[in-house]
PDB file of C-alpha atoms and ligand atoms in Angstrom:
ATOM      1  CA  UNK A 257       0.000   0.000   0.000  1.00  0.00           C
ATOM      2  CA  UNK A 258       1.639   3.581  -0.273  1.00  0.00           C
ATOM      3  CA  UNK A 259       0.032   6.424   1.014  1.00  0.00           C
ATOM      4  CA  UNK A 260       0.278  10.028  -0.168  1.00  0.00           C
ATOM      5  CA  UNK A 261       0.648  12.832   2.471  1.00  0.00           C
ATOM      6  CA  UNK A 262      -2.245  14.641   2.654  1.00  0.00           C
ATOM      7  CA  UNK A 263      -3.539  17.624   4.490  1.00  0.00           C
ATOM      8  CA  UNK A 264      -6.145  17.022   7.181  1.00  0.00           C
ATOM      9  CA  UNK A 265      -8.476  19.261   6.050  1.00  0.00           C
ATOM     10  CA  UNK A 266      -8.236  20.266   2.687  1.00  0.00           C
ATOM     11  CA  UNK A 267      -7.334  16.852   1.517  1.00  0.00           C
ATOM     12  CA  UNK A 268      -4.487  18.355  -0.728  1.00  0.00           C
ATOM     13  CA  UNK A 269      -1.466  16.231  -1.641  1.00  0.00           C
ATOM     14  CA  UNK A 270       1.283  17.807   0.624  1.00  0.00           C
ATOM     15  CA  UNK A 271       5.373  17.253   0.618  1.00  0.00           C
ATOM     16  CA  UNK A 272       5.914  15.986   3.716  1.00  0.00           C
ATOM     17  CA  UNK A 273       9.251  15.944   5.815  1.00  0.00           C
ATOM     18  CA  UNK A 274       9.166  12.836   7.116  1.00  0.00           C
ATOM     19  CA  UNK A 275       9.263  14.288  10.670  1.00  0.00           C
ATOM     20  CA  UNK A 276       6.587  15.670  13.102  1.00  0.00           C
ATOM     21  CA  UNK A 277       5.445  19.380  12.861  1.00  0.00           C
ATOM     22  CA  UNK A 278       7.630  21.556  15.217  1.00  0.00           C
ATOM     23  CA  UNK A 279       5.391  24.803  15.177  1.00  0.00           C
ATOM     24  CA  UNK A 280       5.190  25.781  18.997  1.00  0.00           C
ATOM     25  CA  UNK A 281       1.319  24.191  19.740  1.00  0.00           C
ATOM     26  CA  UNK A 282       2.484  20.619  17.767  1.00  0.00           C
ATOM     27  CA  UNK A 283       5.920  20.779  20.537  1.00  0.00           C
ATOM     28  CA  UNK A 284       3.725  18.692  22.810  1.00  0.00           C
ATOM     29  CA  UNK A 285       4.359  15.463  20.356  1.00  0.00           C
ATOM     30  CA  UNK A 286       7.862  15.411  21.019  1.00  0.00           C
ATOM     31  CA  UNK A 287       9.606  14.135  24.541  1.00  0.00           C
ATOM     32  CA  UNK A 288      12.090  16.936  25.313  1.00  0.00           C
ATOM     33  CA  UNK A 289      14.330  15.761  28.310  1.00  0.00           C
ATOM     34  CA  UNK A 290      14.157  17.713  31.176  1.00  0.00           C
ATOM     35  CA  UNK A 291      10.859  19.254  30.933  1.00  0.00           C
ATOM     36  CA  UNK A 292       9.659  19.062  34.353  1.00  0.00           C
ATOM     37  CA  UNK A 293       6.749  21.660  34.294  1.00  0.00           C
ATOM     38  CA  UNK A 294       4.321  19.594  32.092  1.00  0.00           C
ATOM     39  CA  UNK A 295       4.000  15.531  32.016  1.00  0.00           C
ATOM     40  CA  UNK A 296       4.724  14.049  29.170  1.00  0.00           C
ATOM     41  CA  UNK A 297       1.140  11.911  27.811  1.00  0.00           C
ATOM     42  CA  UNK A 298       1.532   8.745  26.619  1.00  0.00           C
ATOM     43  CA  UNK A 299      -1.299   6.740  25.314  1.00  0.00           C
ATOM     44  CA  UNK A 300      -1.369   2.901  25.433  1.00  0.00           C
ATOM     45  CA  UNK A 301      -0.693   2.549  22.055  1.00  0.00           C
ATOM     46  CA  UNK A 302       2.919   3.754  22.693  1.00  0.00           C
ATOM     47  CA  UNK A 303       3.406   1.532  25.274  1.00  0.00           C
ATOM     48  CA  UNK A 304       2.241  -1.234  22.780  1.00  0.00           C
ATOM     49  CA  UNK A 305       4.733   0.655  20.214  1.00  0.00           C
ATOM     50  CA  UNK A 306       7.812   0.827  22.749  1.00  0.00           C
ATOM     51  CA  UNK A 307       7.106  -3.324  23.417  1.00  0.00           C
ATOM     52  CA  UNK A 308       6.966  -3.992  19.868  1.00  0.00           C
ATOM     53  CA  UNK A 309      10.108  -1.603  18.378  1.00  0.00           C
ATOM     54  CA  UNK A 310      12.245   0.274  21.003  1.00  0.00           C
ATOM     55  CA  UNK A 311      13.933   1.661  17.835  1.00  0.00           C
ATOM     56  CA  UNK A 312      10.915   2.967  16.165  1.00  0.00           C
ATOM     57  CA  UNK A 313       8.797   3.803  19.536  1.00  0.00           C
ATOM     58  CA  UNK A 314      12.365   6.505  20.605  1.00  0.00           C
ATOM     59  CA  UNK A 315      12.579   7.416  16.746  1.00  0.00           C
ATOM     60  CA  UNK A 316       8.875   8.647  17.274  1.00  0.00           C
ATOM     61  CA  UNK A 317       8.498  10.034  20.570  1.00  0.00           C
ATOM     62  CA  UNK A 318      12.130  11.513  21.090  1.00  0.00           C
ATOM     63  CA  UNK A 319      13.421  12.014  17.611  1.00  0.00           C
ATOM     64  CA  UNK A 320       9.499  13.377  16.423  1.00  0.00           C
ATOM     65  CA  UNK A 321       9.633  10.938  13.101  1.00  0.00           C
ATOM     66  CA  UNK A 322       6.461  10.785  11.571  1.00  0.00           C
ATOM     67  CA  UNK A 323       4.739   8.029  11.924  1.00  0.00           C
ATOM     68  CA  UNK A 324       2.770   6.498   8.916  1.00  0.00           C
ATOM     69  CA  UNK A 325      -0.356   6.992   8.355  1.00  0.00           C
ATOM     70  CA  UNK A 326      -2.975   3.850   8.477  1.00  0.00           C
ATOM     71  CA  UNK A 327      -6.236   4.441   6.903  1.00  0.00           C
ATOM     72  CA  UNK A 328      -9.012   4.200   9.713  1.00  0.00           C
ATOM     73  CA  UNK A 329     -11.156   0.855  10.139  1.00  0.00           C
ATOM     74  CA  UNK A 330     -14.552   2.098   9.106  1.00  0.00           C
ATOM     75  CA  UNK A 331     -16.619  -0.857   9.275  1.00  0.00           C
ATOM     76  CA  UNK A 332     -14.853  -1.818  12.455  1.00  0.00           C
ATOM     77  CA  UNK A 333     -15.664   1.467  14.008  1.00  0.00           C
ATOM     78  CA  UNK A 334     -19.386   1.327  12.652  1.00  0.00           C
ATOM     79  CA  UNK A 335     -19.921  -2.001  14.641  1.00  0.00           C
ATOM     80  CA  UNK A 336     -17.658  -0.134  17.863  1.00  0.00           C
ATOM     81  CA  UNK A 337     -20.069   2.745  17.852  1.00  0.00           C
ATOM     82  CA  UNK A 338     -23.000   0.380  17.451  1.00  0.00           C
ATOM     83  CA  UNK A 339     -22.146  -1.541  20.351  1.00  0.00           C
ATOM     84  CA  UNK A 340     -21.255   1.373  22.782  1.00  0.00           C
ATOM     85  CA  UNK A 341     -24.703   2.519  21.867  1.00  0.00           C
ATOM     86  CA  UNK A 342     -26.308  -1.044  22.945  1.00  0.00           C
ATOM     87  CA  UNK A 343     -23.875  -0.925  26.174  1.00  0.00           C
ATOM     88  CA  UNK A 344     -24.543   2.246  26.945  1.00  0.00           C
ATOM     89  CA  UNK A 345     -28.554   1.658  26.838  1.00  0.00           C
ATOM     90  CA  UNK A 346     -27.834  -0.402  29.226  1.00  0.00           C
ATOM     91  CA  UNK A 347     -25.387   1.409  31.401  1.00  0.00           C
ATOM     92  CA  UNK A 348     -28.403   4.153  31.727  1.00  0.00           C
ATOM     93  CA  UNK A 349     -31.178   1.877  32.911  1.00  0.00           C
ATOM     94  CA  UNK A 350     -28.585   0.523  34.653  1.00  0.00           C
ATOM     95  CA  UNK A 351     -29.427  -3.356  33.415  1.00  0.00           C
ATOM     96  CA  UNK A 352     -27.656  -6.406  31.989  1.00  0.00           C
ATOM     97  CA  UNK A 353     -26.636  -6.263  28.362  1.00  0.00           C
ATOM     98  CA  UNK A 354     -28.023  -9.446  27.165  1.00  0.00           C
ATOM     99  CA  UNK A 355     -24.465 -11.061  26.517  1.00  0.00           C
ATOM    100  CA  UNK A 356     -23.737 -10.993  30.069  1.00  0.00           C
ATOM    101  CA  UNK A 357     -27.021 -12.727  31.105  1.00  0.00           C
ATOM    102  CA  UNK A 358     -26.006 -15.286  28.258  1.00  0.00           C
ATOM    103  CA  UNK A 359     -22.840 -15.581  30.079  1.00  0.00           C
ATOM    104  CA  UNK A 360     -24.035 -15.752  33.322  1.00  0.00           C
ATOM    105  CA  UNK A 361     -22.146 -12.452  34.641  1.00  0.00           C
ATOM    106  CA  UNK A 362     -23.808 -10.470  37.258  1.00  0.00           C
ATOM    107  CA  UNK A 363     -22.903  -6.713  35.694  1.00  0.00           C
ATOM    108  CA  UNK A 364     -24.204  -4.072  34.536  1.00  0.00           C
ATOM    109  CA  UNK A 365     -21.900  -1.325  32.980  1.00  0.00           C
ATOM    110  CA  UNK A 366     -20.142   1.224  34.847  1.00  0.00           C
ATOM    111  CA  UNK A 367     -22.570   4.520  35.178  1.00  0.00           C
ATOM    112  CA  UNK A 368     -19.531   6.677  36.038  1.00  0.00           C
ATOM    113  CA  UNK A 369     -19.567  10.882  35.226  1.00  0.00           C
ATOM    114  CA  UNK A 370     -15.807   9.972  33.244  1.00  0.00           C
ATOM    115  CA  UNK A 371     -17.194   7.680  31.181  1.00  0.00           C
ATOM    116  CA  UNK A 372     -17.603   9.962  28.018  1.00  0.00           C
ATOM    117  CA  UNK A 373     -13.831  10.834  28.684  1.00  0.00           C
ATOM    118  CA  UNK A 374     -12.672   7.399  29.508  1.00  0.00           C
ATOM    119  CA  UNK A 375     -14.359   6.274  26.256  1.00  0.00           C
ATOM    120  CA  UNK A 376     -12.351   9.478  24.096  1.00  0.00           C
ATOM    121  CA  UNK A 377      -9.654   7.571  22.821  1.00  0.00           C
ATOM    122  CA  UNK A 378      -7.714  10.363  20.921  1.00  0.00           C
ATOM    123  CA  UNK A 379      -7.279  13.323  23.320  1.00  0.00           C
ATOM    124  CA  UNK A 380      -8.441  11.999  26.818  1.00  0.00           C
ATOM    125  CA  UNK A 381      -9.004   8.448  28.144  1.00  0.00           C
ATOM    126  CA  UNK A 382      -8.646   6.863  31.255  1.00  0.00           C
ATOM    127  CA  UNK A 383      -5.212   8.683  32.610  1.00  0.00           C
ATOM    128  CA  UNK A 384      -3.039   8.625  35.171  1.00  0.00           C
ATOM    129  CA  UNK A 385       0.213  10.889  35.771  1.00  0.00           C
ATOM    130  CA  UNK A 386       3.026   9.013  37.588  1.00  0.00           C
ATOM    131  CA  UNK A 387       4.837  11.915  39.130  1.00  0.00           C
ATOM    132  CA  UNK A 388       8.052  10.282  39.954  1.00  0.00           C
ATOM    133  CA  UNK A 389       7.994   9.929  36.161  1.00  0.00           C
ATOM    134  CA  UNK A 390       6.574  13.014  35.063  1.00  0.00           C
ATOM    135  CA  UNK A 391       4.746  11.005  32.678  1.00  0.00           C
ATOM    136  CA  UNK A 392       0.751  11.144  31.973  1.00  0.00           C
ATOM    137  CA  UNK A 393      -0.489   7.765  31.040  1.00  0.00           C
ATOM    138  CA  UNK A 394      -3.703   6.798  29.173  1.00  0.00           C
ATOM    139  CA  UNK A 395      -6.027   4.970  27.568  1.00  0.00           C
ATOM    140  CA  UNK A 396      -9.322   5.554  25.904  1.00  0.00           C
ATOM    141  CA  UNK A 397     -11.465   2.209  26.843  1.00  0.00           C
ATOM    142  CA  UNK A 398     -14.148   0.453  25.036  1.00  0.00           C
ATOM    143  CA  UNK A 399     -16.340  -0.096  27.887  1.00  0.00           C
ATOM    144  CA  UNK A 400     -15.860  -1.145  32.038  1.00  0.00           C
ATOM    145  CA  UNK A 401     -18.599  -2.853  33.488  1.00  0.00           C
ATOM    146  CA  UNK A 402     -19.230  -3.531  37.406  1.00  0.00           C
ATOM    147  CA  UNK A 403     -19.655  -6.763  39.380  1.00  0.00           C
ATOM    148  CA  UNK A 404     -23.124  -6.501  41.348  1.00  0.00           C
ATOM    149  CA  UNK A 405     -21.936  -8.979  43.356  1.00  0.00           C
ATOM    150  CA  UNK A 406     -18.146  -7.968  44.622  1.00  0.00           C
ATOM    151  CA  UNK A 407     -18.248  -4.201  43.226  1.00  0.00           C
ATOM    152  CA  UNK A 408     -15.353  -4.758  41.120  1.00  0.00           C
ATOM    153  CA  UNK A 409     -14.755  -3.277  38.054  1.00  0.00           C
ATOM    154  CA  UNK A 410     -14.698  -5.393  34.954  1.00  0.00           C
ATOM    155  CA  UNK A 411     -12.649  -3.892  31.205  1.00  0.00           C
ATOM    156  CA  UNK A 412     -13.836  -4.791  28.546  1.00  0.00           C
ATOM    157  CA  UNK A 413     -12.964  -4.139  25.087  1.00  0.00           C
ATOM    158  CA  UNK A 414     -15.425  -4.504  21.486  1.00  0.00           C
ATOM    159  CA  UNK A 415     -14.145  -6.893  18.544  1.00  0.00           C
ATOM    160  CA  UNK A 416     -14.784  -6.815  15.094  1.00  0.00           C
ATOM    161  CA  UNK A 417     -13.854  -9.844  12.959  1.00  0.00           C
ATOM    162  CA  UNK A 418     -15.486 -12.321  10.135  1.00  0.00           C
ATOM    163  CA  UNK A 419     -14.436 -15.604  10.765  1.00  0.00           C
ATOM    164  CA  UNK A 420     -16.030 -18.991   9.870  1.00  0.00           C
ATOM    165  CA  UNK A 421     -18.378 -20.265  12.941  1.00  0.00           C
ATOM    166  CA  UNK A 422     -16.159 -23.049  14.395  1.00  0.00           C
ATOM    167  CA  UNK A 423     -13.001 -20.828  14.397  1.00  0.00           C
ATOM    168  CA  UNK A 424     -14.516 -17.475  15.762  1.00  0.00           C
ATOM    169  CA  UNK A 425     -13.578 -17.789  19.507  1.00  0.00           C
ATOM    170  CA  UNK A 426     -11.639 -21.249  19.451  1.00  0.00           C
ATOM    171  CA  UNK A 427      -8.365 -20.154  20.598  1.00  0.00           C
ATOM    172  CA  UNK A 428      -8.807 -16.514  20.162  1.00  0.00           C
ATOM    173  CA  UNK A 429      -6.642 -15.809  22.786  1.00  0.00           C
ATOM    174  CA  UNK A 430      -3.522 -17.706  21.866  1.00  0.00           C
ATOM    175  CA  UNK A 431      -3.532 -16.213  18.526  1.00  0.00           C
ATOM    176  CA  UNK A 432      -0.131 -14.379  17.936  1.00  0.00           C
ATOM    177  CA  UNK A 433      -2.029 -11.512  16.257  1.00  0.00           C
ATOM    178  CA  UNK A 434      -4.015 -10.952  19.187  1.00  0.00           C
ATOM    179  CA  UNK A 435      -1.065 -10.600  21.712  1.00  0.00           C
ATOM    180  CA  UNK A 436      -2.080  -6.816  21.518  1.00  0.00           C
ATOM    181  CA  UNK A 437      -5.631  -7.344  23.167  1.00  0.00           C
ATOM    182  CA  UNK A 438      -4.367  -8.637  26.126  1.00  0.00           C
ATOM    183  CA  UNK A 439      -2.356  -5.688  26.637  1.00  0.00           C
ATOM    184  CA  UNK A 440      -4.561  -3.322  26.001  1.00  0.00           C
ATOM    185  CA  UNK A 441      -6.722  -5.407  28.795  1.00  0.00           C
ATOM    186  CA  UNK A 442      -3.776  -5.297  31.039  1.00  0.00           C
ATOM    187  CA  UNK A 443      -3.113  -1.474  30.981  1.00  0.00           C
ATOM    188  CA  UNK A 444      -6.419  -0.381  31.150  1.00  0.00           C
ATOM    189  CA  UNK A 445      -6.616  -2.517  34.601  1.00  0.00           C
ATOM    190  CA  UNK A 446      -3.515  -0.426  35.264  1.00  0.00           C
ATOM    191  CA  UNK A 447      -4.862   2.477  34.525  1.00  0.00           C
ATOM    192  CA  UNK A 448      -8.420   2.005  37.272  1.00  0.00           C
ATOM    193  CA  UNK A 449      -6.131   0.762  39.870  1.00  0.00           C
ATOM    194  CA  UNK A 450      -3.881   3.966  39.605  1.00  0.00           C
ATOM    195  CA  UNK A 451      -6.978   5.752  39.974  1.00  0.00           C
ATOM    196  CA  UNK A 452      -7.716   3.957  42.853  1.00  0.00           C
ATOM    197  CA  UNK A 453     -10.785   1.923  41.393  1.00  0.00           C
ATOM    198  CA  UNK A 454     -10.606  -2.405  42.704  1.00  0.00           C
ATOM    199  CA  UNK A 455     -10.913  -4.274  39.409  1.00  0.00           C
ATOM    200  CA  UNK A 456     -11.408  -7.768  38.710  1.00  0.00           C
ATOM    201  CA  UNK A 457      -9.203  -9.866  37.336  1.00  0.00           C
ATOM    202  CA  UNK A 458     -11.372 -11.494  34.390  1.00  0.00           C
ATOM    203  CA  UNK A 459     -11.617  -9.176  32.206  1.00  0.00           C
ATOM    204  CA  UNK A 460     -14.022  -9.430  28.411  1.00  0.00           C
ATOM    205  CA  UNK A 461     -13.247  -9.317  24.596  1.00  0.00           C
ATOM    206  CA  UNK A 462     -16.586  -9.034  23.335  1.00  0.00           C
ATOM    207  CA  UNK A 463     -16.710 -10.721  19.580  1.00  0.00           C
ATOM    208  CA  UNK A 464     -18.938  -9.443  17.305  1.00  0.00           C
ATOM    209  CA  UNK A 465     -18.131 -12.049  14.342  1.00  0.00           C
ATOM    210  CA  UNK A 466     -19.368 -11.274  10.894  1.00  0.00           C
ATOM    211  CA  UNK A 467     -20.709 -14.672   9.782  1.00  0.00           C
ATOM    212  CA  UNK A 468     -19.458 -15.661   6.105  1.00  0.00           C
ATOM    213  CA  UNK A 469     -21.887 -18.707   6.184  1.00  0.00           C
ATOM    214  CA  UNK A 470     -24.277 -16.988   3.561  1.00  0.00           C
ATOM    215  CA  UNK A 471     -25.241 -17.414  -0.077  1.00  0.00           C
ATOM    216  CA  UNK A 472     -24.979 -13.784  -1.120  1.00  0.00           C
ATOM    217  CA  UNK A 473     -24.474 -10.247   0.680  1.00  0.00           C
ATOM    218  CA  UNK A 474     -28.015  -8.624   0.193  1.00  0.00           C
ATOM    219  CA  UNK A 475     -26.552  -5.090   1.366  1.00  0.00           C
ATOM    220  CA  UNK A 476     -25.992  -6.591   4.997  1.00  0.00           C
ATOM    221  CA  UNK A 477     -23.539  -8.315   7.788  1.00  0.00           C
ATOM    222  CA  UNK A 478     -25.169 -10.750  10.506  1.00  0.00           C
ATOM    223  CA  UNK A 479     -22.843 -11.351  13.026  1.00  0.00           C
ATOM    224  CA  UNK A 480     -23.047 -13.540  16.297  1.00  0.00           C
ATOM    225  CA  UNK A 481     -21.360 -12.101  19.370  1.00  0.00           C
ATOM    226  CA  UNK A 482     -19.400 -13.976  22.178  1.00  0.00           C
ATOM    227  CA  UNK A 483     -17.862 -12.941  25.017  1.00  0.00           C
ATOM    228  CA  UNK A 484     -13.887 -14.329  25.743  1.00  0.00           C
ATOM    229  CA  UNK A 485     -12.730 -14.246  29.057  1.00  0.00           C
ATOM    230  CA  UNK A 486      -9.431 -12.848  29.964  1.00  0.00           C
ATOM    231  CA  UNK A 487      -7.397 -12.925  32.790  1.00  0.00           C
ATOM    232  CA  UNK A 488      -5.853  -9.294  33.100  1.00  0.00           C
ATOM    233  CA  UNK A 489      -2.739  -8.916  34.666  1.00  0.00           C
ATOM    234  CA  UNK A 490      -1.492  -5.324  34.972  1.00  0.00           C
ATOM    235  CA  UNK A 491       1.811  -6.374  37.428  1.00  0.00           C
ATOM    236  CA  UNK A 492       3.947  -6.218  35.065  1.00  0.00           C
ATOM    237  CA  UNK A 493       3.178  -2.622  33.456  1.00  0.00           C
ATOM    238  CA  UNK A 494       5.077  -0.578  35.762  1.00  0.00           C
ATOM    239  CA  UNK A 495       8.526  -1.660  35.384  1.00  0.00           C
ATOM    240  CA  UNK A 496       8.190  -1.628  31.532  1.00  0.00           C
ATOM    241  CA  UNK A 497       6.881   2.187  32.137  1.00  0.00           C
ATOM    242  CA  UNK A 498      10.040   2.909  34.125  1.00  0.00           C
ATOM    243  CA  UNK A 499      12.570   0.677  31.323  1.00  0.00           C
ATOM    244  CA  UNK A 500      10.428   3.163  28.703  1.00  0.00           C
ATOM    245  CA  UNK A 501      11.323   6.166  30.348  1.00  0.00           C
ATOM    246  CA  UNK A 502      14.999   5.139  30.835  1.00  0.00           C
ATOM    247  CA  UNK A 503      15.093   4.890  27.304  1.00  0.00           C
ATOM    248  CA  UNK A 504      13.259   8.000  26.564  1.00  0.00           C
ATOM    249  CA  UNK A 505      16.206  10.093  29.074  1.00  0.00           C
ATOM    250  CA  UNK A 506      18.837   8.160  27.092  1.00  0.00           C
ATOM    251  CA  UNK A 507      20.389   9.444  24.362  1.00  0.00           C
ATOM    252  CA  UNK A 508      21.195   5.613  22.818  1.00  0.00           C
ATOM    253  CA  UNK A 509      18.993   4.840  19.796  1.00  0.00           C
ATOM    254  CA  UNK A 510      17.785   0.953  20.376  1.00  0.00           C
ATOM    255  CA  UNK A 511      18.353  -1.263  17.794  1.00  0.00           C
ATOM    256  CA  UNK A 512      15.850  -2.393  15.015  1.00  0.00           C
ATOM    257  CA  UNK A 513      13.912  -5.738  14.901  1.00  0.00           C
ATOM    258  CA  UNK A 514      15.211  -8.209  12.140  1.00  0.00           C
ATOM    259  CA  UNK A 515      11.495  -8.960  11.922  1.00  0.00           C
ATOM    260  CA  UNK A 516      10.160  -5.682  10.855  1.00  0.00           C
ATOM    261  CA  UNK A 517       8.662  -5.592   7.510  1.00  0.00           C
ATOM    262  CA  UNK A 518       9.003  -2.001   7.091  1.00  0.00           C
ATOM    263  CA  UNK A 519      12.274  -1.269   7.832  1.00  0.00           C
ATOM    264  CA  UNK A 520      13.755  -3.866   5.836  1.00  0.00           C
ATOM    265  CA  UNK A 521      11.945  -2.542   2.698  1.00  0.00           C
ATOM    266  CA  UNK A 522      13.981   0.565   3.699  1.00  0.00           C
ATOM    267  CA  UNK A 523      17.051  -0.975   4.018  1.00  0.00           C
ATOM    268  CA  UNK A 524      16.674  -3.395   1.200  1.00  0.00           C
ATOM    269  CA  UNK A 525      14.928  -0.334  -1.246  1.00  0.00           C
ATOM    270  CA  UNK A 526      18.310   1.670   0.116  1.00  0.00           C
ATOM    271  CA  UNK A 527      20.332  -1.454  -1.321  1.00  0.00           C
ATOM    272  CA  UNK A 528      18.565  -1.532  -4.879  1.00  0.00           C
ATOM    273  CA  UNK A 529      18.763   1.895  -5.254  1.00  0.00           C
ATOM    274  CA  UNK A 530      22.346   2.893  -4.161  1.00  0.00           C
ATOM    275  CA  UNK A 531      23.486  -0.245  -6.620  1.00  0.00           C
ATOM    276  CA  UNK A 532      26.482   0.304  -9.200  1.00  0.00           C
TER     277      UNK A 532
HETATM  278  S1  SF4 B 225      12.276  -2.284  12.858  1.00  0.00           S
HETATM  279 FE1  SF4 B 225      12.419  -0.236  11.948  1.00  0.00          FE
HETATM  280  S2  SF4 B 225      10.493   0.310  10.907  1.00  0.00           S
HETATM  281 FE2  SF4 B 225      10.263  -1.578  12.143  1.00  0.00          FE
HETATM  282  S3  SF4 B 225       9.277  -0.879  13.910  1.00  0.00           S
HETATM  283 FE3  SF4 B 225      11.490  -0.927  14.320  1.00  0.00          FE
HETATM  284  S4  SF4 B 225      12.398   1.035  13.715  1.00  0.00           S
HETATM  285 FE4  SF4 B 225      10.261   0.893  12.981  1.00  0.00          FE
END
């Protein structure tokens, strides 16, 4: 796939420098060592960044390299912003969703005043600013739901997928592409506890699988939905934060991963072109 830079609103091809903007109110995007007045944020994707490529994660948040733009998931969004509107029918009347009476979990979701914020994913998010740090961590959750019984919170996070029936949750967790979700589980449990909230330890994928066992498309999806059980563990999130800021202070750039698709075709497209 290659993508053209484009400008955000106009929608004009642009050159592009291949680094962040450095205009003063863009300066936020950039670490800068030794800034103690203002935390720095970092969002959980990041954090899933720095664990995947400490090269490209310090190239991105200390350097200020661009990152490459993805085109968003539109039909996975649509079924997202379906489903918060089902949970959060729900979280009002303050009821079951029906998935959790199928599953036999005594919850309703979380009625919380943050919940609008915890759910704003770009600027806002469940946060939390370690001091010691001066870092302010978030996330922007899919949904947290409370235990009737114990009082617990319980994340949860909405999937989108089209698999055939007998594979759609059958070892959904131990899929290698799906390392990510259990992360993303993991911090946001982080996240409640730093904010002082008890939360379980099971946390929810809820699977909203688009069902391919049809004759023809008709203009519509059916999907079942499931719910996979997790067990969050958000013990090991604060020494990676404090590794991840030791990088961010150091002035060493990591190496890259052999296994990186993209900076291979760099390296290899470097090769080809800089050939006698
Ligand atoms: S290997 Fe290179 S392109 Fe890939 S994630 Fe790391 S720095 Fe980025």
């Amino acid at each position: 796939m290659i993508y053209l830079n484009r400008d955000r609103q106009t929608k004009e091809l642009k050159a592009t420098s291949g680094f962040k903007s450095t205009v003063p109110n863009q300066k936020w995007r950039i670490y800068e060592l030794n800034d103690k007045i203002k935390p720095f944020r970092l969002s959980r994707s990041k954090f899933s960044d720095y664990l995947t490529c400490k090269r490209c994660f310090y190239l991105d948040q200390v350097k200020g390299l661009k990152n490459l733009d993805t085109l968003p998931f539109t039909l996975n969004n649509a079924v997202d912003a379906l489903v918060k509107k089902e949970f959060d029918f729900h979280r009002k009347k303050q009821t079951p969703h029906p998935l959790m009476k199928k599953y036999k979990i005594n919850a309703v979701p979380f009625k919380h005043k943050d919940i609008e914020k915890w759910q704003d994913a770009l600027s806002r998010g469940v946060d939390y600013i370690n001091v010691d740090l001066n870092l302010k961590l978030a996330g922007g959750i899919d949904d947290v739901w409370i235990n009737k019984d114990t009082k617990k919170l319980i994340v949860a996070d909405y999937k989108a997928q089209s698999k055939s029936s007998e594979k759609k949750i059958d070892g959904y967790l131990e899929d290698v592409y799906h390392e990510g979700y259990k992360l993303q589980l993991d911090f946001y449990r982080y996240l409640f506890e730093k904010n002082g909230f008890e939360v379980q330890t099971t946390g929810y994928f809820v699977v909203y699988n688009a069902t391919l066992e049809r004759d023809n498309f008709k203009n519509k999806l059916e999907f079942t939905s499931d719910l996979v059980p997790y067990e969050t563990d958000s013990s090991h999130i604060e020494e990676k934060i404090i590794e991840m800021k030791k990088l961010m202070d150091g002035k060493k750039i990591p190496p890259s991963t052999p296994h990186c698709q993209n900076c291979n075709y760099i390296i290899a497209g470097g090769k080809l072109i800089n050939e006698k």
